[in-house]
Each structure stands twice: as C-alpha cells, then as structure tokens.
JSON list of C-alpha atoms in Angstrom, two decimals:
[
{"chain": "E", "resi": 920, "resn": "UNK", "atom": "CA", "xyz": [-32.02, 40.86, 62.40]},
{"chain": "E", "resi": 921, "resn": "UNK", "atom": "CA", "xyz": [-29.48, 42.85, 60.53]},
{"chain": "E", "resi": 922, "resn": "UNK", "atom": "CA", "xyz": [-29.72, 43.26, 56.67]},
{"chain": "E", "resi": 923, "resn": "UNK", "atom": "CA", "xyz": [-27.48, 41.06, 54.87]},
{"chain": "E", "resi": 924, "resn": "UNK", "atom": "CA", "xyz": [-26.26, 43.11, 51.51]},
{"chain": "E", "resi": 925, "resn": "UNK", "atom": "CA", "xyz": [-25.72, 41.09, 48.66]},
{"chain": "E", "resi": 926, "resn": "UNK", "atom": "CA", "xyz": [-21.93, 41.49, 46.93]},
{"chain": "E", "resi": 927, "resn": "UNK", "atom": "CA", "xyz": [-22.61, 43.46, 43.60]},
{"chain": "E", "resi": 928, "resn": "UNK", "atom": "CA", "xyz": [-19.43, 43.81, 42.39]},
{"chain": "E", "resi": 929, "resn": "UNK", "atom": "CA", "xyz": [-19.25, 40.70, 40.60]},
{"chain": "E", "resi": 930, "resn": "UNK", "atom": "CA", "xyz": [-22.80, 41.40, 38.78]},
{"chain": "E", "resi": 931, "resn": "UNK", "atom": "CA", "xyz": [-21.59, 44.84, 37.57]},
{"chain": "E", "resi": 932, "resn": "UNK", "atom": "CA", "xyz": [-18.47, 42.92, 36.53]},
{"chain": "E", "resi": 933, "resn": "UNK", "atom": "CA", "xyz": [-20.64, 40.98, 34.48]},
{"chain": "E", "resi": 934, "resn": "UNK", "atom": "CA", "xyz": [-22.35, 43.73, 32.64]},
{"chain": "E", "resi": 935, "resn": "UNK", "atom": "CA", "xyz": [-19.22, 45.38, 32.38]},
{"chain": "E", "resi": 936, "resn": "UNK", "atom": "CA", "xyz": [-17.73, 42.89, 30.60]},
{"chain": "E", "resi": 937, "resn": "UNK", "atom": "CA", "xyz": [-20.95, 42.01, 28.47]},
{"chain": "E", "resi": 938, "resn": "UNK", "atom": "CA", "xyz": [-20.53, 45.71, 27.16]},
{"chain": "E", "resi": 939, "resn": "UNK", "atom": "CA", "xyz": [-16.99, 45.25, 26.48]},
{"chain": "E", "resi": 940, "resn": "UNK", "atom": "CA", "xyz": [-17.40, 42.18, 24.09]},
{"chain": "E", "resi": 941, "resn": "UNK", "atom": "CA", "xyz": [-20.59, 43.72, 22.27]},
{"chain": "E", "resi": 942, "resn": "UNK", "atom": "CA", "xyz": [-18.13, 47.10, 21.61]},
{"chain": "E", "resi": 943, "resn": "UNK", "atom": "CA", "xyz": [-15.99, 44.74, 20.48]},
{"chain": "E", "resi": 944, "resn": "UNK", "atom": "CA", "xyz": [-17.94, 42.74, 18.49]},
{"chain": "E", "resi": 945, "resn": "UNK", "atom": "CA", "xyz": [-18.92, 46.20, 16.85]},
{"chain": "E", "resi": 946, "resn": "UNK", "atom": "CA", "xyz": [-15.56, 47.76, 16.22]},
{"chain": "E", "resi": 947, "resn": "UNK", "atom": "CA", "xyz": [-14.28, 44.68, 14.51]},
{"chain": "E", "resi": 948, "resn": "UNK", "atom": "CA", "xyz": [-17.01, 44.76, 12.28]},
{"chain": "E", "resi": 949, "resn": "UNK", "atom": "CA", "xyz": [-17.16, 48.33, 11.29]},
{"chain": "E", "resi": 950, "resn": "UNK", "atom": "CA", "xyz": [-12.87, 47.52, 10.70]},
{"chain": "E", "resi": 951, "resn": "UNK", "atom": "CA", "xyz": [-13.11, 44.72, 8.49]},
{"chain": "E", "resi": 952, "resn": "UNK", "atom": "CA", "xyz": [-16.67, 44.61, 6.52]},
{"chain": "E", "resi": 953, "resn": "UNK", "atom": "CA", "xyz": [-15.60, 46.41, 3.02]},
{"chain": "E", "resi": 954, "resn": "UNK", "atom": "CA", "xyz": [-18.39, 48.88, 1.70]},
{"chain": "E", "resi": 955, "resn": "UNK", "atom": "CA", "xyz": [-19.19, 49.97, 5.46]},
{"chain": "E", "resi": 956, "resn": "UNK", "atom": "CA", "xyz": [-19.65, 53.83, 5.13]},
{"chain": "E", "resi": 957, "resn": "UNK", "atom": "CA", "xyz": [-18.16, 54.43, 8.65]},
{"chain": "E", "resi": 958, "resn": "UNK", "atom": "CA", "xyz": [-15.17, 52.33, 7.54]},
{"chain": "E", "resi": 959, "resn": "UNK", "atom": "CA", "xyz": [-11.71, 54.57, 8.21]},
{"chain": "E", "resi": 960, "resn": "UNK", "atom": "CA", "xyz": [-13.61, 57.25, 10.34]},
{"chain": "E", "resi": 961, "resn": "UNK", "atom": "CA", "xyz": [-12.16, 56.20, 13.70]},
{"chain": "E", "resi": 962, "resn": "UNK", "atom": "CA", "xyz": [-15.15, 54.83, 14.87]},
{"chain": "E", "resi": 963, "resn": "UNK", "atom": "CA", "xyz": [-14.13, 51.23, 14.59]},
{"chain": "E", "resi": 964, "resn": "UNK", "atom": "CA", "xyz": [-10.79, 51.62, 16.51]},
{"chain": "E", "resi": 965, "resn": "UNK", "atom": "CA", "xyz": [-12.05, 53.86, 19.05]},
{"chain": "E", "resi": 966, "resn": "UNK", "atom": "CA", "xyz": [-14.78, 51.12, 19.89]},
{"chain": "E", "resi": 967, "resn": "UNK", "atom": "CA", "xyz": [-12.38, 48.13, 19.97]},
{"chain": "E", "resi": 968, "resn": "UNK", "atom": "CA", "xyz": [-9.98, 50.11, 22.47]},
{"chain": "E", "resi": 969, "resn": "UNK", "atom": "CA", "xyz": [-13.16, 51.19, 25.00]},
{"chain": "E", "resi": 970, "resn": "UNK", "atom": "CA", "xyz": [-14.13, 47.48, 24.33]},
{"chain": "E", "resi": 971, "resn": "UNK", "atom": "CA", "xyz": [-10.95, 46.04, 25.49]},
{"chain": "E", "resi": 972, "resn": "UNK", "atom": "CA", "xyz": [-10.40, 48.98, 28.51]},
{"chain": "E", "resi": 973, "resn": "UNK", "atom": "CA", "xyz": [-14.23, 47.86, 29.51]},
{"chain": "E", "resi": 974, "resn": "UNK", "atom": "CA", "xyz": [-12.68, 44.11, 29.59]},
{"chain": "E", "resi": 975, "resn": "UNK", "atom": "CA", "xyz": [-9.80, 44.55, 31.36]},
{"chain": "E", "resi": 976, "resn": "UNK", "atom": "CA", "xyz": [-12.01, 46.99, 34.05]},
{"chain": "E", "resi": 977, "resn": "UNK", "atom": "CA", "xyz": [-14.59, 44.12, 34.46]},
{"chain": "E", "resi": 978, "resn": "UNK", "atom": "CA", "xyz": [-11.37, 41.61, 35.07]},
{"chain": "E", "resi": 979, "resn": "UNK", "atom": "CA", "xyz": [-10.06, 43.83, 37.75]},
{"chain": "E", "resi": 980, "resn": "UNK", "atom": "CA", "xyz": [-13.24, 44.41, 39.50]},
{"chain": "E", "resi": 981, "resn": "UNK", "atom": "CA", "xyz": [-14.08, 40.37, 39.18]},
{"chain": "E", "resi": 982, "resn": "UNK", "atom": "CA", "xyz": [-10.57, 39.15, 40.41]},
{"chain": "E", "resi": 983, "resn": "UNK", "atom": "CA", "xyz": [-10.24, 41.52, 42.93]},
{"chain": "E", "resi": 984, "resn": "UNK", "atom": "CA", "xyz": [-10.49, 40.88, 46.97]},
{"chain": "E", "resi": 985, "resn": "UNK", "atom": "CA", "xyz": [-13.00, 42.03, 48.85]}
]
C-alpha cells in the first residue's frame, strides 16, 4: 500500500500564473491611470515585467514533461 503523491506542479503553475496576471493587472494600471501619485516612479514597469517573467515561468512549469 504505497503512497500515491499527487503531481503539484501544475497547481503551483496555477498560482504562479494567477500572480502574474494580478501584477499585471496592477502595473498597467499604475502606467496608464493619470493623477496616480506612483505614476513615472518605476513601479508600474517593474510590476508588468515580474508579471510577464511570472507568466512565462508558470507556462514552462505547466507545459513541461514530467
């Protein structure tokens, strides 16, 4: 009666790729909404690239073979 173990890698693909649209959901906002004080500081840019490298992560991990 050996332990079967449940592949995870397509759950944590999941949440990785749930955080990656939410950062950039968030950096497009703080980019284009006009009176948003952290408009120009970086933030905005910096979120849409981790957003994206989070995206292509989870793709990698989801596609891959196991």
């Amino acid at each position: 009666m050996g332990e079967q173990r449940k592949n995870t890698g397509n759950t944590r693909a999941m949440v990785l790729s749930v955080i990656g649209i939410i950062l950039l959901i968030i950096g497009i906002a703080i980019v284009s909404i006009h009176g948003n004080p952290l408009r120009g500081s970086g933030l905005g840019t910096a979120s849409i690239v981790l957003g994206v490298l989070l995206l292509v992560i989870a793709a990698m991990r989801y596609f891959r073979k196991p």
